[in-house]
């Protein structure tokens, strides 16, 4: 809540205003292919397909990308936001080598949405880039991240968590790290080209 002062009082003028904040962003997924970040601005995008399936309620993406070093990787993702459980969302992220073995690392991150945004001006006033204060983080586990924040003015609490399940070849490793404003799970493995 913030006061809304007026030069003159008037019927129906609200005395205070509210700001709706986004929950911490858990959609950030980074892929490293032989230590090169997967980024369509670099290398070559060989295939890109995106399909919004309203019947199943999912967004599917299929990408084949050649890194600047000439390694080709196939990335398939499926995103789901539950209408039954409105606070739940899921992402299925699949990575496969196309023509040669690859070392890959996938980072799944949860951080405040406004973390990288610049302060904005609203009604002549400068607004801070983050309205959340960290309250608690989970102890690092291999697959789970929990961040608890409160709003700076009203002190309302907001908790957001993400959990991971993954499959990979023998030797797949994972690690988690939690700081006051960011949580990250990293999964690394060596992928071989499927024979046949």
PDB file of C-alpha atoms in Angstrom:
ATOM      1  CA  UNK A   1       0.000   0.000   0.000  1.00  0.00           C
ATOM      2  CA  UNK A   2       1.195   3.504  -0.787  1.00  0.00           C
ATOM      3  CA  UNK A   3      -0.530   6.827  -0.163  1.00  0.00           C
ATOM      4  CA  UNK A   4      -2.042   8.637  -3.163  1.00  0.00           C
ATOM      5  CA  UNK A   5      -2.043  12.349  -2.347  1.00  0.00           C
ATOM      6  CA  UNK A   6      -4.286  14.732  -4.345  1.00  0.00           C
ATOM      7  CA  UNK A   7      -4.277  18.532  -4.574  1.00  0.00           C
ATOM      8  CA  UNK A   8      -7.994  18.410  -3.714  1.00  0.00           C
ATOM      9  CA  UNK A   9     -10.047  15.631  -2.161  1.00  0.00           C
ATOM     10  CA  UNK A  10     -12.808  14.224  -4.335  1.00  0.00           C
ATOM     11  CA  UNK A  11     -15.527  11.608  -4.028  1.00  0.00           C
ATOM     12  CA  UNK A  12     -14.306   8.206  -5.164  1.00  0.00           C
ATOM     13  CA  UNK A  13     -10.605   9.138  -5.185  1.00  0.00           C
ATOM     14  CA  UNK A  14      -8.676   6.237  -3.609  1.00  0.00           C
ATOM     15  CA  UNK A  15      -6.579   7.150  -0.576  1.00  0.00           C
ATOM     16  CA  UNK A  16      -3.954   4.513  -1.260  1.00  0.00           C
ATOM     17  CA  UNK A  17      -2.748   2.354  -4.107  1.00  0.00           C
ATOM     18  CA  UNK A  18      -1.366  -1.155  -4.475  1.00  0.00           C
ATOM     19  CA  UNK A  19       1.293  -2.718  -6.636  1.00  0.00           C
ATOM     20  CA  UNK A  20       1.106  -6.316  -7.842  1.00  0.00           C
ATOM     21  CA  UNK A  21       4.500  -7.995  -7.991  1.00  0.00           C
ATOM     22  CA  UNK A  22       5.541 -10.983 -10.041  1.00  0.00           C
ATOM     23  CA  UNK A  23       6.602 -14.097  -8.201  1.00  0.00           C
ATOM     24  CA  UNK A  24      10.305 -14.967  -8.515  1.00  0.00           C
ATOM     25  CA  UNK A  25      10.984 -16.269 -12.012  1.00  0.00           C
ATOM     26  CA  UNK A  26      11.528 -20.027 -12.252  1.00  0.00           C
ATOM     27  CA  UNK A  27      11.469 -20.301 -16.053  1.00  0.00           C
ATOM     28  CA  UNK A  28      15.155 -19.473 -16.552  1.00  0.00           C
ATOM     29  CA  UNK A  29      17.013 -22.427 -18.085  1.00  0.00           C
ATOM     30  CA  UNK A  30      20.530 -22.114 -19.481  1.00  0.00           C
ATOM     31  CA  UNK A  31      22.254 -24.726 -21.605  1.00  0.00           C
ATOM     32  CA  UNK A  32      26.012 -24.979 -22.086  1.00  0.00           C
ATOM     33  CA  UNK A  33      27.235 -27.165 -24.955  1.00  0.00           C
ATOM     34  CA  UNK A  34      30.935 -27.974 -24.589  1.00  0.00           C
ATOM     35  CA  UNK A  35      31.206 -24.806 -22.440  1.00  0.00           C
ATOM     36  CA  UNK A  36      29.490 -22.638 -25.077  1.00  0.00           C
ATOM     37  CA  UNK A  37      26.151 -21.048 -24.106  1.00  0.00           C
ATOM     38  CA  UNK A  38      23.167 -22.054 -26.220  1.00  0.00           C
ATOM     39  CA  UNK A  39      22.229 -18.727 -27.796  1.00  0.00           C
ATOM     40  CA  UNK A  40      20.463 -18.407 -31.147  1.00  0.00           C
ATOM     41  CA  UNK A  41      22.296 -15.121 -31.824  1.00  0.00           C
ATOM     42  CA  UNK A  42      25.505 -17.118 -32.219  1.00  0.00           C
ATOM     43  CA  UNK A  43      26.177 -20.230 -34.236  1.00  0.00           C
ATOM     44  CA  UNK A  44      23.441 -21.353 -36.652  1.00  0.00           C
ATOM     45  CA  UNK A  45      19.797 -22.094 -35.991  1.00  0.00           C
ATOM     46  CA  UNK A  46      19.055 -25.112 -38.200  1.00  0.00           C
ATOM     47  CA  UNK A  47      15.469 -25.873 -37.088  1.00  0.00           C
ATOM     48  CA  UNK A  48      13.026 -23.954 -34.922  1.00  0.00           C
ATOM     49  CA  UNK A  49       9.423 -25.006 -34.353  1.00  0.00           C
ATOM     50  CA  UNK A  50       7.013 -23.720 -31.714  1.00  0.00           C
ATOM     51  CA  UNK A  51       3.536 -25.119 -31.123  1.00  0.00           C
ATOM     52  CA  UNK A  52       0.859 -23.937 -28.699  1.00  0.00           C
ATOM     53  CA  UNK A  53      -1.385 -26.933 -28.049  1.00  0.00           C
ATOM     54  CA  UNK A  54      -4.610 -25.590 -26.538  1.00  0.00           C
ATOM     55  CA  UNK A  55      -6.139 -29.065 -26.259  1.00  0.00           C
ATOM     56  CA  UNK A  56      -3.351 -30.304 -23.947  1.00  0.00           C
ATOM     57  CA  UNK A  57      -2.554 -26.835 -22.562  1.00  0.00           C
ATOM     58  CA  UNK A  58       1.173 -26.933 -23.342  1.00  0.00           C
ATOM     59  CA  UNK A  59       3.740 -24.947 -25.318  1.00  0.00           C
ATOM     60  CA  UNK A  60       6.212 -27.123 -27.217  1.00  0.00           C
ATOM     61  CA  UNK A  61       9.479 -26.031 -28.814  1.00  0.00           C
ATOM     62  CA  UNK A  62      11.876 -27.983 -31.011  1.00  0.00           C
ATOM     63  CA  UNK A  63      15.271 -26.523 -31.888  1.00  0.00           C
ATOM     64  CA  UNK A  64      18.356 -27.811 -33.677  1.00  0.00           C
ATOM     65  CA  UNK A  65      21.330 -25.524 -33.180  1.00  0.00           C
ATOM     66  CA  UNK A  66      24.918 -25.612 -34.399  1.00  0.00           C
ATOM     67  CA  UNK A  67      27.350 -24.007 -31.979  1.00  0.00           C
ATOM     68  CA  UNK A  68      30.127 -21.695 -33.220  1.00  0.00           C
ATOM     69  CA  UNK A  69      32.480 -24.679 -32.737  1.00  0.00           C
ATOM     70  CA  UNK A  70      30.355 -26.780 -35.139  1.00  0.00           C
ATOM     71  CA  UNK A  71      28.621 -29.034 -32.562  1.00  0.00           C
ATOM     72  CA  UNK A  72      24.933 -29.731 -33.294  1.00  0.00           C
ATOM     73  CA  UNK A  73      22.441 -30.215 -30.492  1.00  0.00           C
ATOM     74  CA  UNK A  74      18.707 -30.877 -30.451  1.00  0.00           C
ATOM     75  CA  UNK A  75      16.667 -29.206 -27.691  1.00  0.00           C
ATOM     76  CA  UNK A  76      13.009 -30.014 -27.036  1.00  0.00           C
ATOM     77  CA  UNK A  77      11.008 -28.260 -24.332  1.00  0.00           C
ATOM     78  CA  UNK A  78       7.414 -28.532 -23.157  1.00  0.00           C
ATOM     79  CA  UNK A  79       5.891 -25.973 -20.783  1.00  0.00           C
ATOM     80  CA  UNK A  80       2.708 -26.450 -18.797  1.00  0.00           C
ATOM     81  CA  UNK A  81       0.859 -24.080 -16.476  1.00  0.00           C
ATOM     82  CA  UNK A  82      -1.835 -25.832 -14.460  1.00  0.00           C
ATOM     83  CA  UNK A  83      -5.359 -24.423 -14.518  1.00  0.00           C
ATOM     84  CA  UNK A  84      -6.388 -26.773 -11.703  1.00  0.00           C
ATOM     85  CA  UNK A  85      -3.468 -25.882  -9.420  1.00  0.00           C
ATOM     86  CA  UNK A  86      -2.853 -22.286 -10.462  1.00  0.00           C
ATOM     87  CA  UNK A  87       0.392 -21.945  -8.515  1.00  0.00           C
ATOM     88  CA  UNK A  88       2.013 -24.934 -10.276  1.00  0.00           C
ATOM     89  CA  UNK A  89       3.965 -24.967 -13.528  1.00  0.00           C
ATOM     90  CA  UNK A  90       6.271 -27.527 -15.117  1.00  0.00           C
ATOM     91  CA  UNK A  91       8.957 -27.562 -17.808  1.00  0.00           C
ATOM     92  CA  UNK A  92      10.234 -30.684 -19.566  1.00  0.00           C
ATOM     93  CA  UNK A  93      13.650 -29.955 -21.106  1.00  0.00           C
ATOM     94  CA  UNK A  94      15.344 -32.569 -23.301  1.00  0.00           C
ATOM     95  CA  UNK A  95      18.810 -32.315 -24.875  1.00  0.00           C
ATOM     96  CA  UNK A  96      20.310 -34.720 -27.431  1.00  0.00           C
ATOM     97  CA  UNK A  97      23.505 -34.636 -29.491  1.00  0.00           C
ATOM     98  CA  UNK A  98      22.963 -34.909 -33.249  1.00  0.00           C
ATOM     99  CA  UNK A  99      26.310 -35.757 -34.837  1.00  0.00           C
ATOM    100  CA  UNK A 100      28.951 -36.079 -32.091  1.00  0.00           C
ATOM    101  CA  UNK A 101      29.351 -36.619 -28.360  1.00  0.00           C
ATOM    102  CA  UNK A 102      28.858 -33.528 -26.206  1.00  0.00           C
ATOM    103  CA  UNK A 103      29.533 -32.350 -22.696  1.00  0.00           C
ATOM    104  CA  UNK A 104      26.433 -30.441 -21.548  1.00  0.00           C
ATOM    105  CA  UNK A 105      25.416 -28.507 -18.459  1.00  0.00           C
ATOM    106  CA  UNK A 106      21.892 -27.310 -17.747  1.00  0.00           C
ATOM    107  CA  UNK A 107      21.243 -24.575 -15.195  1.00  0.00           C
ATOM    108  CA  UNK A 108      17.742 -24.045 -13.847  1.00  0.00           C
ATOM    109  CA  UNK A 109      17.430 -20.770 -11.952  1.00  0.00           C
ATOM    110  CA  UNK A 110      14.873 -19.016  -9.737  1.00  0.00           C
ATOM    111  CA  UNK A 111      15.404 -15.295  -9.171  1.00  0.00           C
ATOM    112  CA  UNK A 112      13.347 -12.107  -8.819  1.00  0.00           C
ATOM    113  CA  UNK A 113      11.808 -11.081 -12.143  1.00  0.00           C
ATOM    114  CA  UNK A 114      12.891  -7.468 -11.736  1.00  0.00           C
ATOM    115  CA  UNK A 115      16.478  -8.385 -10.865  1.00  0.00           C
ATOM    116  CA  UNK A 116      17.969  -7.229 -14.168  1.00  0.00           C
ATOM    117  CA  UNK A 117      15.591  -4.375 -14.912  1.00  0.00           C
ATOM    118  CA  UNK A 118      16.566  -0.759 -14.515  1.00  0.00           C
ATOM    119  CA  UNK A 119      14.672   1.553 -12.139  1.00  0.00           C
ATOM    120  CA  UNK A 120      11.669   3.141 -13.855  1.00  0.00           C
ATOM    121  CA  UNK A 121       9.929   6.442 -13.402  1.00  0.00           C
ATOM    122  CA  UNK A 122       6.218   6.396 -12.593  1.00  0.00           C
ATOM    123  CA  UNK A 123       4.282   9.650 -12.166  1.00  0.00           C
ATOM    124  CA  UNK A 124       7.548  11.567 -11.896  1.00  0.00           C
ATOM    125  CA  UNK A 125       8.888   9.334  -9.113  1.00  0.00           C
ATOM    126  CA  UNK A 126      11.747   6.910  -9.427  1.00  0.00           C
ATOM    127  CA  UNK A 127      10.836   3.319  -8.623  1.00  0.00           C
ATOM    128  CA  UNK A 128      13.321   0.767  -7.292  1.00  0.00           C
ATOM    129  CA  UNK A 129      14.109  -2.210  -9.515  1.00  0.00           C
ATOM    130  CA  UNK A 130      13.274  -4.676  -6.742  1.00  0.00           C
ATOM    131  CA  UNK A 131      10.431  -4.429  -4.237  1.00  0.00           C
ATOM    132  CA  UNK A 132      11.282  -7.719  -2.518  1.00  0.00           C
ATOM    133  CA  UNK A 133      13.500  -8.348   0.499  1.00  0.00           C
ATOM    134  CA  UNK A 134      14.980 -11.819   1.012  1.00  0.00           C
ATOM    135  CA  UNK A 135      13.796 -13.582   4.184  1.00  0.00           C
ATOM    136  CA  UNK A 136      14.885 -17.194   3.923  1.00  0.00           C
ATOM    137  CA  UNK A 137      16.515 -19.615   1.516  1.00  0.00           C
ATOM    138  CA  UNK A 138      16.567 -23.398   1.555  1.00  0.00           C
ATOM    139  CA  UNK A 139      19.659 -25.301   2.442  1.00  0.00           C
ATOM    140  CA  UNK A 140      21.290 -26.448  -0.776  1.00  0.00           C
ATOM    141  CA  UNK A 141      20.032 -29.857  -1.844  1.00  0.00           C
ATOM    142  CA  UNK A 142      20.773 -31.622  -5.097  1.00  0.00           C
ATOM    143  CA  UNK A 143      17.424 -30.850  -6.750  1.00  0.00           C
ATOM    144  CA  UNK A 144      15.312 -28.317  -4.829  1.00  0.00           C
ATOM    145  CA  UNK A 145      15.367 -24.537  -4.338  1.00  0.00           C
ATOM    146  CA  UNK A 146      13.097 -22.550  -2.006  1.00  0.00           C
ATOM    147  CA  UNK A 147      13.196 -18.737  -1.754  1.00  0.00           C
ATOM    148  CA  UNK A 148      11.128 -16.719   0.708  1.00  0.00           C
ATOM    149  CA  UNK A 149      10.781 -12.952   0.212  1.00  0.00           C
ATOM    150  CA  UNK A 150       8.702 -10.191   1.752  1.00  0.00           C
ATOM    151  CA  UNK A 151       7.472  -7.006   0.181  1.00  0.00           C
ATOM    152  CA  UNK A 152       9.411  -3.987   1.414  1.00  0.00           C
ATOM    153  CA  UNK A 153       6.448  -1.837   2.446  1.00  0.00           C
ATOM    154  CA  UNK A 154       3.648  -4.174   3.489  1.00  0.00           C
ATOM    155  CA  UNK A 155       5.929  -7.018   4.703  1.00  0.00           C
ATOM    156  CA  UNK A 156       3.711  -9.637   3.054  1.00  0.00           C
ATOM    157  CA  UNK A 157       5.516 -12.971   2.689  1.00  0.00           C
ATOM    158  CA  UNK A 158       5.883 -14.809  -0.599  1.00  0.00           C
ATOM    159  CA  UNK A 159       7.474 -18.236  -1.011  1.00  0.00           C
ATOM    160  CA  UNK A 160       8.425 -19.856  -4.312  1.00  0.00           C
ATOM    161  CA  UNK A 161       9.995 -23.248  -4.820  1.00  0.00           C
ATOM    162  CA  UNK A 162      11.169 -25.444  -7.648  1.00  0.00           C
ATOM    163  CA  UNK A 163      12.033 -29.111  -7.670  1.00  0.00           C
ATOM    164  CA  UNK A 164      13.770 -31.150 -10.361  1.00  0.00           C
ATOM    165  CA  UNK A 165      13.804 -34.718 -11.590  1.00  0.00           C
ATOM    166  CA  UNK A 166      16.278 -35.677 -14.267  1.00  0.00           C
ATOM    167  CA  UNK A 167      17.473 -38.649 -16.267  1.00  0.00           C
ATOM    168  CA  UNK A 168      20.878 -38.997 -17.853  1.00  0.00           C
ATOM    169  CA  UNK A 169      23.625 -41.470 -18.587  1.00  0.00           C
ATOM    170  CA  UNK A 170      25.927 -42.841 -15.895  1.00  0.00           C
ATOM    171  CA  UNK A 171      28.117 -40.074 -14.546  1.00  0.00           C
ATOM    172  CA  UNK A 172      25.382 -37.407 -14.549  1.00  0.00           C
ATOM    173  CA  UNK A 173      25.962 -35.042 -11.630  1.00  0.00           C
ATOM    174  CA  UNK A 174      23.886 -32.294 -10.042  1.00  0.00           C
ATOM    175  CA  UNK A 175      24.415 -29.520  -7.522  1.00  0.00           C
ATOM    176  CA  UNK A 176      22.288 -26.765  -6.022  1.00  0.00           C
ATOM    177  CA  UNK A 177      23.148 -23.355  -4.621  1.00  0.00           C
ATOM    178  CA  UNK A 178      20.957 -20.865  -2.774  1.00  0.00           C
ATOM    179  CA  UNK A 179      21.667 -17.232  -2.015  1.00  0.00           C
ATOM    180  CA  UNK A 180      19.236 -14.628  -0.646  1.00  0.00           C
ATOM    181  CA  UNK A 181      17.975 -13.576  -4.105  1.00  0.00           C
ATOM    182  CA  UNK A 182      18.819 -16.509  -6.320  1.00  0.00           C
ATOM    183  CA  UNK A 183      18.621 -20.287  -6.374  1.00  0.00           C
ATOM    184  CA  UNK A 184      20.159 -22.486  -9.039  1.00  0.00           C
ATOM    185  CA  UNK A 185      20.332 -26.210  -9.831  1.00  0.00           C
ATOM    186  CA  UNK A 186      23.065 -27.337 -12.242  1.00  0.00           C
ATOM    187  CA  UNK A 187      23.066 -30.727 -13.978  1.00  0.00           C
ATOM    188  CA  UNK A 188      26.078 -31.867 -16.005  1.00  0.00           C
ATOM    189  CA  UNK A 189      26.747 -34.938 -18.116  1.00  0.00           C
ATOM    190  CA  UNK A 190      28.430 -36.352 -21.211  1.00  0.00           C
ATOM    191  CA  UNK A 191      26.002 -37.273 -24.008  1.00  0.00           C
ATOM    192  CA  UNK A 192      26.753 -39.840 -26.701  1.00  0.00           C
ATOM    193  CA  UNK A 193      25.074 -40.087 -30.101  1.00  0.00           C
ATOM    194  CA  UNK A 194      22.453 -42.840 -30.090  1.00  0.00           C
ATOM    195  CA  UNK A 195      23.454 -45.701 -32.368  1.00  0.00           C
ATOM    196  CA  UNK A 196      21.074 -47.137 -34.948  1.00  0.00           C
TER     197      UNK A 196
END
